[in-house]
Amino acid sequence: MTLAEVRRGERFNIKYIPDDLVRVQALRFGISEGAVLSCHEKVPGGPVIIKRNLQEIAVGRNLASNIIIEKEN
Amino acid sequence: MACHHKNSHHKLDLEDSSKKLVLVGNPNVGKSIFFNYLTGIYVAVSNYPGTTLDITKGRYQDFTVLDTPGVYGVSSFNDEEIVARDVIMAADIVVNVVDAVHLERDLFLTQQIIDMGIPVIIALNMMDEAEKNGLSIDIDRLSSELGVPVIPTTAVSGKGLSELKASLNRARVGESIFEKHNELTEKLAKMNEETTSTRDALLILEGDPHLADRYRLKPMNFREEIYRIRRKRVDQIIDNVVSDLNDGKGVKATLSRMMVNPVTGVPLLLITLYILYQLIGVFIAQTVVGLTEEAFFLEIYEPFIRNLVSRVIPAASFTSKLLIGEFGILTMAVTYVFGLLLPLVIGFYFFLSILEDSGYMPRIAALVDRTLTSLGLNGRAIIPMLLGFGCVTMATITTRLLGSKRERIIAIFLLGLAIPCSAQLGVIVGLISPLGVKYFLIYVFVLLLVYVLSGTFLNKVLPGKSTDLLIDLPPLRIPRIGNVLNKTRIKSFAFIKEAGPIFVLGAVIITVLQETGILIYIQELVAPITIGWLRLPPEVATAFVMGIIRRDFGAAGLNSLAMTPSQTTVALITITLFVPCIAAMMIMVKERNWKEATAIWFGSWFTAFIVGGLVALFI
């Protein structure tokens, strides 16, 4: 599934980020393929806000729909 | 005259032989407090060539202390990073200020500086906040993992600052990620043979084009591989040193959610905009500017300078017109820049700095991202759009922060087209409010519609793809007034330095147009459109031409005309959409190029008259 489909409060694992530049920028913020994150908030139709510890990152909806994730239980 | 003005003085010199202590950190980690503590009051601000960014420089013992813009890493994604990179490359030691609450984000930069082989000491700042958040950090372990000294600090209350000062001599080269990765170590060693330092070698491996160019090498493409290993290492360190995480459920977490959720976020944003309007549109645009522009510049300064100049230069000469005429360099340009714009710019940057430092700004960007995406922009474009209500010229410069050329063109066009600047807004409000709510709503609705339609249209026709939102939401904090004032000062100064010469050039062009009679000719040329299509009195043409010079002149020119409420509304809509003022136009040329600026210019003419005429047909 994609990051755009995740629901608020769910924990997930990033599998794949498509764009090179985005991947590099995400790495600097603390999001890497394999990282376990949680969905902090979803703005309706807008960005998905993900969280790792206290770090929050807003990911535009379009970008989110290109990021492949796997739900963690 | 105008073209090389920007960099002619206060150029930052990184080549001198002094020992350099460089302060480095992510945005909003409190670096400036450390800078002030180390250097005291004797600091110099110098412009970084080729950018609007300023670097603050001071002294501590035998060190030259340099501040850098807040960045997430050392590379060259934007102006801030290029400047930070160059200053860091020249460092003898780095004081890395790290936000204890955001180790995931901040330690990436730390590890990169360590990998560059630069001696580092870490100020682990915001320790009070970390404690409040239930975060426990094993500082000794963090220090041994990184291989550099770590001093816990709470800079706001002065805690740990003297310890940091006393420990500066302990700064050293830390544990590089390359030590444990044979393959990378080899690559770095090889690159080291071709360069003069590890820092250069590393950045070339990470694909930095500027540095590679300096050595006439091709940038390598190991950036992602290195970043991945570095990220892994940082995550590992954090797992080892941080414990006791209680997931934030406090007031700040709730407020943070409320800010991005439309149900609560939109009202919060509207309240914020209302406060902004009260501060800029009412207090500054009317009260303050009334004092500075009218009471001081128009009534005291201008008569004084006219009197002074006319003693030396004959009043009827062209030089006199150029200097002290209706659109003179010493009269209109000076009054406009310092009497009108400066107070507005200061007010805007003050408000924006508060939004930025409090952490609200990126949350507004997240909230409006969806809306702006349909116009081919992303949430970050909210910053130039807000600034546009202050001064389109200032906002146009700020579009540099947008991710692609395409986004910049869209943003600049929309700014020039449908965002009335505060100078104009004041006059428009004065003209339209007596007409009643109906006309006010028509005005707002038409502009909003044009804004949305043009954005959507440009998004469809412009080639390429706009970038997506990917931003860090920093913690919500109460801004420190000292920091806010400092930012306001630096940014306002940079704006005046950038835009000032352009207003002078604008004044010269207008004087020439007027003296050669071209201005009158243009007035007559557009008359058929004004009367036939817009159904307005012929004198309105003069207001339009005035509007090219200064947008509020245009609106003010309508003041004296006898028109029906419908005519006033049509005229106001047309003049708002009409071309941006000459200063904004010059900035567009500078920020983009002649071709695009001209296209934007004629695009605005076209849109303004079409929409104005259509509105005239319907109301």
Short mmCIF file of C-alpha atoms in Angstrom, two decimals, chain B residues 49-507:
data_model
loop_
_atom_site.label_atom_id
_atom_site.label_comp_id
_atom_site.label_asym_id
_atom_site.label_seq_id
_atom_site.Cartn_x
_atom_site.Cartn_y
_atom_site.Cartn_z
CA PRO B 49 28.03 37.34 -2.93
CA GLY B 50 25.30 36.26 -5.32
CA THR B 51 22.60 35.87 -2.65
CA THR B 52 20.41 37.99 -0.40
CA LEU B 53 21.88 36.20 2.59
CA ASP B 54 23.96 37.88 5.22
CA ILE B 55 26.61 36.31 7.39
CA THR B 56 27.26 37.68 10.87
CA LYS B 57 30.86 37.80 11.92
CA GLY B 58 32.45 38.56 15.26
CA ARG B 59 35.51 37.80 17.36
CA TYR B 60 36.21 35.56 20.31
CA GLN B 61 39.80 35.49 21.61
CA ASP B 62 41.90 34.79 18.52
CA PHE B 63 39.00 33.26 16.59
CA THR B 64 36.90 34.86 13.89
CA VAL B 65 33.40 33.63 14.73
CA LEU B 66 31.04 33.10 11.79
CA ASP B 67 27.34 32.31 11.89
CA THR B 68 25.71 30.26 9.11
CA PRO B 69 22.11 29.97 7.86
CA GLY B 70 20.19 27.04 9.39
CA VAL B 71 20.51 23.96 7.16
CA TYR B 72 19.65 20.27 7.33
CA GLY B 73 22.86 19.16 5.67
CA VAL B 74 25.97 20.34 3.84
CA SER B 75 25.26 20.40 0.12
CA SER B 76 23.89 22.82 -2.43
CA PHE B 77 20.12 22.38 -2.72
CA ASN B 78 19.44 26.11 -2.17
CA ASP B 79 21.07 29.47 -1.41
CA GLU B 80 21.17 28.84 2.34
CA GLU B 81 22.98 25.55 1.85
CA ILE B 82 25.49 26.99 -0.61
CA VAL B 83 26.40 29.76 1.81
CA ALA B 84 26.53 27.43 4.82
CA ARG B 85 28.64 24.96 2.85
CA ASP B 86 31.22 27.56 1.84
CA VAL B 87 31.55 28.91 5.37
CA ILE B 88 31.78 25.40 6.86
CA MET B 89 34.46 24.48 4.30
CA ALA B 90 36.58 27.34 5.65
CA ALA B 91 36.11 26.35 9.33
CA ASP B 92 38.93 25.50 11.70
CA ILE B 93 36.49 24.36 14.34
CA VAL B 94 32.74 23.95 14.23
CA VAL B 95 30.38 24.54 17.13
CA ASN B 96 27.41 22.43 16.16
CA VAL B 97 24.21 23.47 17.92
CA VAL B 98 21.87 20.50 18.16
CA ASP B 99 18.22 20.51 19.23
CA ALA B 100 17.97 17.79 21.88
CA VAL B 101 14.30 17.30 21.04
CA HIS B 102 15.12 16.58 17.39
CA LEU B 103 18.14 14.36 17.37
CA GLU B 104 16.88 12.36 14.35
CA ARG B 105 16.98 15.42 12.19
CA ASP B 106 19.93 17.29 13.71
CA LEU B 107 22.47 14.51 14.16
CA PHE B 108 22.49 13.89 10.41
CA LEU B 109 24.19 17.24 9.91
CA THR B 110 26.45 16.54 12.91
CA GLN B 111 27.58 13.23 11.46
CA GLN B 112 28.18 14.84 8.08
CA ILE B 113 30.46 17.47 9.62
CA ILE B 114 32.28 14.73 11.52
CA ASP B 115 32.67 12.77 8.28
CA MET B 116 34.18 15.87 6.70
CA GLY B 117 36.99 15.62 9.22
CA ILE B 118 36.40 19.02 10.81
CA PRO B 119 37.04 19.35 14.57
CA VAL B 120 33.65 19.71 16.26
CA ILE B 121 32.18 20.44 19.65
CA ILE B 122 28.47 19.92 20.18
CA ALA B 123 26.12 22.16 22.13
CA LEU B 124 23.17 19.92 22.91
CA ASN B 125 20.60 22.67 23.24
CA MET B 126 16.97 22.84 24.43
CA MET B 127 17.73 20.42 27.25
CA ASP B 128 14.87 21.88 29.31
CA GLU B 129 12.41 21.06 26.56
CA ALA B 130 13.81 17.54 26.18
CA GLU B 131 13.24 16.97 29.89
CA LYS B 132 9.70 18.33 29.68
CA ASN B 133 9.03 15.92 26.85
CA GLY B 134 10.16 13.03 29.01
CA LEU B 135 13.30 12.51 26.95
CA SER B 136 16.35 11.15 28.69
CA ILE B 137 19.62 11.44 26.78
CA ASP B 138 22.78 9.65 27.83
CA ILE B 139 25.20 12.48 27.13
CA ASP B 140 28.42 10.59 27.88
CA ARG B 141 27.34 7.80 25.57
CA LEU B 142 26.39 10.28 22.84
CA SER B 143 29.81 11.89 23.18
CA SER B 144 31.65 8.57 22.95
CA GLU B 145 29.55 7.34 20.02
CA LEU B 146 30.21 10.52 18.04
CA GLY B 147 33.78 10.85 19.30
CA VAL B 148 33.42 14.55 20.06
CA PRO B 149 32.60 16.51 23.25
CA VAL B 150 28.90 17.14 23.92
CA ILE B 151 27.91 19.99 26.24
CA PRO B 152 24.26 20.07 27.40
CA THR B 153 22.82 23.59 27.24
CA THR B 154 19.61 25.56 27.64
CA ALA B 155 20.74 28.66 25.81
CA VAL B 156 17.59 30.71 26.47
CA SER B 157 18.26 30.71 30.20
CA GLY B 158 22.04 30.80 29.78
CA LYS B 159 22.59 27.28 31.09
CA GLY B 160 25.72 25.52 29.86
CA LEU B 161 27.06 28.48 27.90
CA SER B 162 30.11 29.06 30.08
CA GLU B 163 30.88 25.32 30.07
CA LEU B 164 30.76 25.38 26.29
CA LYS B 165 33.09 28.36 26.15
CA ALA B 166 35.53 26.66 28.49
CA SER B 167 35.47 23.48 26.40
CA LEU B 168 36.07 25.01 22.97
CA ASN B 169 39.69 23.81 22.99
CA ARG B 170 38.44 20.23 23.30
CA ALA B 171 36.80 20.29 19.87
CA ARG B 172 38.08 17.42 17.78
CA VAL B 173 37.58 15.21 14.78
CA GLY B 174 34.99 12.54 15.56
CA GLU B 175 34.12 8.99 14.49
CA SER B 176 33.57 9.03 10.77
CA ILE B 177 31.18 6.55 9.18
CA PHE B 178 33.97 5.78 6.74
CA GLU B 179 36.06 4.02 9.36
CA LYS B 180 33.72 1.03 9.40
CA HIS B 181 32.97 0.80 5.68
CA ASN B 182 35.96 -0.49 3.77
CA GLU B 183 34.56 0.12 0.33
CA LEU B 184 33.72 3.75 1.04
CA THR B 185 36.99 4.27 2.90
CA GLU B 186 38.82 3.24 -0.23
CA LYS B 187 36.84 5.60 -2.40
CA LEU B 188 37.43 8.45 0.01
CA ALA B 189 41.14 7.69 0.23
CA LYS B 190 41.40 7.73 -3.55
CA MET B 191 39.54 11.02 -3.78
CA ASN B 192 41.71 12.39 -0.99
CA GLU B 193 44.73 12.00 -3.26
CA GLU B 194 43.16 14.32 -5.81
CA THR B 195 42.01 16.97 -3.37
CA THR B 196 43.59 18.97 -0.61
CA SER B 197 41.28 17.94 2.24
CA THR B 198 38.87 15.26 3.43
CA ARG B 199 36.03 17.79 3.42
CA ASP B 200 36.51 18.48 -0.28
CA ALA B 201 36.90 14.80 -1.06
CA LEU B 202 33.72 13.87 0.82
CA LEU B 203 31.56 16.49 -0.84
CA ILE B 204 32.79 15.47 -4.29
CA LEU B 205 31.90 11.87 -3.47
CA GLU B 206 28.49 13.18 -2.39
CA GLY B 207 28.12 14.72 -5.84
CA ASP B 208 28.57 18.42 -5.06
CA PRO B 209 28.97 20.01 -8.52
CA HIS B 210 30.67 23.25 -7.35
CA LEU B 211 33.50 21.53 -5.53
CA ALA B 212 34.08 18.98 -8.24
CA ASP B 213 34.31 21.88 -10.65
CA ARG B 214 36.98 23.52 -8.55
CA TYR B 215 39.21 20.47 -8.96
CA ARG B 216 38.09 19.95 -12.57
CA LEU B 217 36.66 16.59 -11.56
CA LYS B 218 33.31 15.05 -12.32
CA PRO B 219 30.97 14.96 -9.29
CA MET B 220 30.53 11.36 -8.12
CA ASN B 221 27.15 9.85 -7.43
CA PHE B 222 27.63 8.12 -4.08
CA ARG B 223 25.43 10.62 -2.28
CA GLU B 224 22.56 8.28 -1.65
CA GLU B 225 24.75 5.43 -0.54
CA ILE B 226 26.64 7.65 1.88
CA TYR B 227 23.43 9.29 3.16
CA ARG B 228 21.90 5.89 3.74
CA ILE B 229 24.84 4.67 5.79
CA ARG B 230 24.95 7.96 7.68
CA ARG B 231 21.22 7.78 8.42
CA LYS B 232 21.60 4.23 9.67
CA ARG B 233 24.46 5.25 11.90
CA VAL B 234 22.51 8.20 13.33
CA ASP B 235 19.46 6.03 14.02
CA GLN B 236 21.71 3.54 15.75
CA ILE B 237 23.27 6.23 17.93
CA ILE B 238 19.82 7.53 18.87
CA ASP B 239 18.63 4.05 19.81
CA ASN B 240 21.66 3.78 22.08
CA VAL B 241 21.43 7.11 23.84
CA VAL B 242 17.77 8.14 23.99
CA SER B 243 15.27 6.52 26.29
CA ASP B 244 12.00 7.08 28.16
CA LEU B 245 9.95 8.35 25.31
CA ASN B 246 6.44 9.27 26.27
CA ASP B 247 4.62 10.16 23.10
CA GLY B 248 3.72 13.84 23.21
CA LYS B 249 0.10 14.27 24.20
CA GLY B 250 0.50 17.70 25.77
CA VAL B 251 -0.95 21.07 24.84
CA LYS B 252 1.58 21.54 22.05
CA ALA B 253 0.72 18.26 20.35
CA THR B 254 -2.98 19.17 20.45
CA LEU B 255 -2.33 22.67 19.14
CA SER B 256 -0.08 21.26 16.42
CA ARG B 257 -2.92 18.99 15.27
CA MET B 258 -5.44 21.83 15.40
CA MET B 259 -3.24 23.95 13.15
CA VAL B 260 -3.15 21.46 10.29
CA ASN B 261 -6.70 20.12 10.54
CA PRO B 262 -8.95 22.25 8.30
CA VAL B 263 -11.90 22.32 10.73
CA THR B 264 -9.82 24.10 13.36
CA GLY B 265 -6.89 25.18 11.21
CA VAL B 266 -8.87 27.39 8.83
CA PRO B 267 -10.43 29.49 11.63
CA LEU B 268 -7.00 29.73 13.30
CA LEU B 269 -5.50 30.90 10.01
CA LEU B 270 -8.29 33.44 9.51
CA ILE B 271 -7.67 34.84 12.99
CA THR B 272 -3.96 35.06 12.20
CA LEU B 273 -4.68 36.84 8.92
CA TYR B 274 -6.99 39.23 10.72
CA ILE B 275 -4.22 40.09 13.17
CA LEU B 276 -1.87 40.52 10.22
CA TYR B 277 -4.38 42.85 8.56
CA GLN B 278 -4.75 44.88 11.74
CA LEU B 279 -0.99 45.19 12.12
CA ILE B 280 -0.01 45.82 8.50
CA GLY B 281 -3.16 47.08 6.78
CA VAL B 282 -4.40 49.31 9.58
CA PHE B 283 -1.63 50.18 12.02
CA ILE B 284 1.36 50.35 9.69
CA ALA B 285 -0.23 51.21 6.33
CA GLN B 286 -2.31 54.00 7.83
CA THR B 287 -0.92 55.24 11.14
CA VAL B 288 2.80 54.63 10.72
CA VAL B 289 2.99 55.41 7.01
CA GLY B 290 0.89 58.52 7.66
CA LEU B 291 3.71 59.70 9.87
CA THR B 292 6.67 58.53 7.82
CA GLU B 293 5.47 59.13 4.27
CA GLU B 294 3.19 62.13 4.65
CA ALA B 295 4.26 63.93 7.77
CA PHE B 296 7.97 63.37 7.33
CA PHE B 297 8.97 62.62 3.74
CA LEU B 298 6.31 64.57 1.82
CA GLU B 299 6.06 67.56 4.13
CA ILE B 300 9.56 67.93 5.54
CA TYR B 301 12.05 65.94 3.49
CA GLU B 302 10.83 66.64 -0.07
CA PRO B 303 10.53 70.45 0.27
CA PHE B 304 13.95 70.42 1.90
CA ILE B 305 15.66 68.40 -0.83
CA ARG B 306 13.84 70.35 -3.60
CA ASN B 307 15.02 73.56 -2.12
CA LEU B 308 18.56 72.26 -1.75
CA VAL B 309 18.85 70.88 -5.31
CA SER B 310 17.15 73.83 -6.98
CA ARG B 311 19.86 76.11 -5.63
CA VAL B 312 22.44 74.30 -7.73
CA ILE B 313 20.42 73.05 -10.71
CA PRO B 314 17.98 75.17 -12.74
CA ALA B 315 14.40 74.07 -12.02
CA ALA B 316 13.28 73.60 -15.65
CA SER B 317 16.20 71.37 -16.68
CA PHE B 318 15.93 67.67 -17.35
CA THR B 319 18.43 66.89 -14.58
CA SER B 320 16.20 68.71 -12.15
CA LYS B 321 13.18 66.68 -13.28
CA LEU B 322 15.25 63.54 -12.94
CA LEU B 323 16.35 64.34 -9.41
CA ILE B 324 13.48 66.23 -7.82
CA GLY B 325 10.58 66.12 -10.29
CA GLU B 326 7.23 64.42 -9.76
CA PHE B 327 8.92 61.02 -10.21
CA GLY B 328 12.37 62.13 -9.11
CA ILE B 329 15.11 59.91 -7.74
CA LEU B 330 15.57 62.06 -4.66
CA THR B 331 11.86 62.74 -4.23
CA MET B 332 9.54 59.91 -5.29
CA ALA B 333 12.06 57.04 -5.11
CA VAL B 334 13.38 58.03 -1.68
CA THR B 335 9.95 58.76 -0.21
CA TYR B 336 8.56 55.56 -1.63
CA VAL B 337 11.36 53.30 -0.43
CA PHE B 338 11.88 54.77 3.04
CA GLY B 339 8.58 56.43 3.83
CA LEU B 340 6.17 53.84 2.50
CA LEU B 341 7.92 50.54 1.84
CA LEU B 342 10.35 50.30 4.72
CA PRO B 343 7.69 50.47 7.48
CA LEU B 344 5.58 47.90 5.59
CA VAL B 345 8.52 45.60 4.98
CA ILE B 346 9.62 45.77 8.61
CA GLY B 347 6.07 45.01 9.75
CA PHE B 348 5.80 42.05 7.40
CA TYR B 349 9.14 40.53 8.23
CA PHE B 350 8.42 41.01 11.93
CA PHE B 351 5.15 39.11 11.62
CA LEU B 352 6.70 36.44 9.42
CA SER B 353 9.62 35.94 11.80
CA ILE B 354 7.14 35.30 14.61
CA LEU B 355 5.27 32.78 12.43
CA GLU B 356 8.57 31.16 11.50
CA ASP B 357 10.12 30.98 14.97
CA SER B 358 6.92 29.76 16.61
CA GLY B 359 6.76 26.82 14.20
CA TYR B 360 3.34 27.89 12.90
CA MET B 361 4.49 28.75 9.36
CA PRO B 362 5.26 25.18 8.17
CA ARG B 363 1.92 24.09 9.63
CA ILE B 364 0.11 26.75 7.59
CA ALA B 365 2.00 25.40 4.59
CA ALA B 366 0.69 21.91 5.38
CA LEU B 367 -2.85 23.22 5.83
CA VAL B 368 -3.01 25.06 2.50
CA ASP B 369 -0.97 22.54 0.54
CA ARG B 370 -4.02 20.91 -0.99
CA THR B 371 -5.43 24.19 -2.33
CA LEU B 372 -2.11 25.38 -3.71
CA THR B 373 -1.38 22.02 -5.32
CA SER B 374 -4.30 22.53 -7.71
CA LEU B 375 -2.68 25.81 -8.80
CA GLY B 376 0.58 24.07 -9.59
CA LEU B 377 2.26 25.21 -6.38
CA ASN B 378 2.77 23.52 -3.05
CA GLY B 379 2.20 24.64 0.53
CA ARG B 380 5.51 26.44 0.76
CA ALA B 381 4.22 29.05 -1.73
CA ILE B 382 2.06 30.46 1.06
CA ILE B 383 5.06 32.49 2.23
CA PRO B 384 5.47 34.62 -0.94
CA MET B 385 1.66 34.83 -1.23
CA LEU B 386 1.35 36.31 2.27
CA LEU B 387 4.26 38.65 1.61
CA GLY B 388 2.55 39.76 -1.60
CA PHE B 389 -0.08 41.59 0.42
CA GLY B 390 2.78 43.66 1.81
CA CYS B 391 4.73 44.34 -1.34
CA VAL B 392 4.78 42.29 -4.51
CA THR B 393 8.41 43.19 -5.10
CA MET B 394 9.45 41.69 -1.77
CA ALA B 395 7.30 38.61 -2.41
CA THR B 396 8.80 38.09 -5.86
CA ILE B 397 12.27 37.86 -4.35
CA THR B 398 11.00 35.29 -1.85
CA THR B 399 9.81 32.96 -4.62
CA ARG B 400 13.42 31.75 -4.67
CA LEU B 401 12.48 29.28 -1.97
CA LEU B 402 10.13 27.42 -4.34
CA GLY B 403 11.29 24.09 -5.68
CA SER B 404 11.18 24.54 -9.45
CA LYS B 405 11.29 27.13 -12.21
CA ARG B 406 7.71 26.27 -13.10
CA GLU B 407 6.48 27.05 -9.59
CA ARG B 408 8.36 30.33 -9.60
CA ILE B 409 6.71 31.43 -12.86
CA ILE B 410 3.23 30.55 -11.58
CA ALA B 411 3.82 32.25 -8.24
CA ILE B 412 5.28 35.39 -9.80
CA PHE B 413 2.40 35.66 -12.28
CA LEU B 414 -0.26 35.20 -9.60
CA LEU B 415 1.50 37.70 -7.36
CA GLY B 416 1.63 40.28 -10.12
CA LEU B 417 -1.93 39.60 -11.20
CA ALA B 418 -4.31 39.06 -8.35
CA ILE B 419 -2.64 40.03 -5.08
CA PRO B 420 -3.16 43.72 -4.28
CA CYS B 421 -0.21 45.07 -2.31
CA SER B 422 -0.81 46.89 0.95
CA ALA B 423 -0.26 50.34 -0.56
CA GLN B 424 -3.01 49.63 -3.07
CA LEU B 425 -5.18 47.75 -0.60
CA GLY B 426 -5.52 50.81 1.61
CA VAL B 427 -6.84 52.93 -1.26
CA ILE B 428 -9.11 50.14 -2.54
CA VAL B 429 -10.71 49.56 0.87
CA GLY B 430 -11.34 53.27 1.14
CA LEU B 431 -13.07 53.37 -2.26
CA ILE B 432 -15.12 50.21 -2.06
CA SER B 433 -16.40 50.13 1.50
CA PRO B 434 -18.80 53.08 1.08
CA LEU B 435 -20.46 51.23 -1.84
CA GLY B 436 -21.88 48.50 0.39
CA VAL B 437 -21.29 44.81 1.03
CA LYS B 438 -22.55 43.67 -2.38
CA TYR B 439 -19.80 45.41 -4.33
CA PHE B 440 -17.17 44.39 -1.83
CA LEU B 441 -18.18 40.74 -2.24
CA ILE B 442 -18.19 41.05 -6.04
CA TYR B 443 -14.67 42.46 -5.88
CA VAL B 444 -13.34 39.70 -3.60
CA PHE B 445 -15.15 36.96 -5.50
CA VAL B 446 -13.93 38.04 -8.95
CA LEU B 447 -10.32 38.33 -7.77
CA LEU B 448 -10.43 34.95 -6.07
CA LEU B 449 -11.94 33.41 -9.17
CA VAL B 450 -9.30 34.93 -11.44
CA TYR B 451 -6.58 33.80 -9.06
CA VAL B 452 -7.80 30.21 -9.01
CA LEU B 453 -8.56 30.06 -12.74
CA SER B 454 -5.20 31.52 -13.80
CA GLY B 455 -3.30 29.22 -11.45
CA THR B 456 -5.20 26.20 -12.73
CA PHE B 457 -4.67 27.32 -16.33
CA LEU B 458 -0.91 27.86 -15.90
CA ASN B 459 -0.66 24.52 -14.11
CA LYS B 460 -2.23 22.90 -17.18
CA VAL B 461 -0.25 24.63 -19.90
CA LEU B 462 3.22 25.01 -18.40
CA PRO B 463 5.46 22.06 -19.18
CA GLY B 464 7.04 19.96 -16.45
CA LYS B 465 5.95 19.02 -12.98
CA SER B 466 5.81 21.00 -9.77
CA THR B 467 7.56 19.68 -6.70
CA ASP B 468 5.69 18.08 -3.82
CA LEU B 469 5.58 19.26 -0.26
CA LEU B 470 8.18 17.68 1.99
CA ILE B 471 8.86 19.80 5.03
CA ASP B 472 9.98 19.39 8.57
CA LEU B 473 7.44 20.56 11.17
CA PRO B 474 9.56 21.98 13.96
CA PRO B 475 8.24 21.96 17.53
CA LEU B 476 5.89 24.78 18.53
CA ARG B 477 7.72 27.33 20.64
CA ILE B 478 7.17 30.81 21.97
CA PRO B 479 9.41 32.99 19.78
CA ARG B 480 12.24 34.94 21.41
CA ILE B 481 11.81 38.64 20.79
CA GLY B 482 15.56 39.25 20.34
CA ASN B 483 15.76 36.66 17.61
CA VAL B 484 12.61 37.95 15.90
CA LEU B 485 13.93 41.53 15.86
CA ASN B 486 17.29 40.38 14.59
CA LYS B 487 15.75 38.44 11.71
CA THR B 488 13.46 41.36 10.90
CA ARG B 489 16.40 43.73 10.77
CA ILE B 490 18.55 41.50 8.56
CA LYS B 491 15.75 40.71 6.11
CA SER B 492 14.42 44.27 5.87
CA PHE B 493 17.91 45.55 5.22
CA ALA B 494 18.53 42.93 2.54
CA PHE B 495 15.24 43.85 0.86
CA ILE B 496 15.96 47.56 0.74
CA LYS B 497 19.43 46.89 -0.59
CA GLU B 498 18.02 44.69 -3.33
CA ALA B 499 14.94 46.70 -4.27
CA GLY B 500 16.16 50.25 -3.62
CA PRO B 501 18.27 50.60 -6.79
CA ILE B 502 15.41 49.19 -8.82
CA PHE B 503 13.04 51.88 -7.60
CA VAL B 504 15.63 54.43 -8.64
CA LEU B 505 15.77 52.91 -12.11
CA GLY B 506 11.96 52.91 -12.23
CA ALA B 507 11.90 56.59 -11.34
#
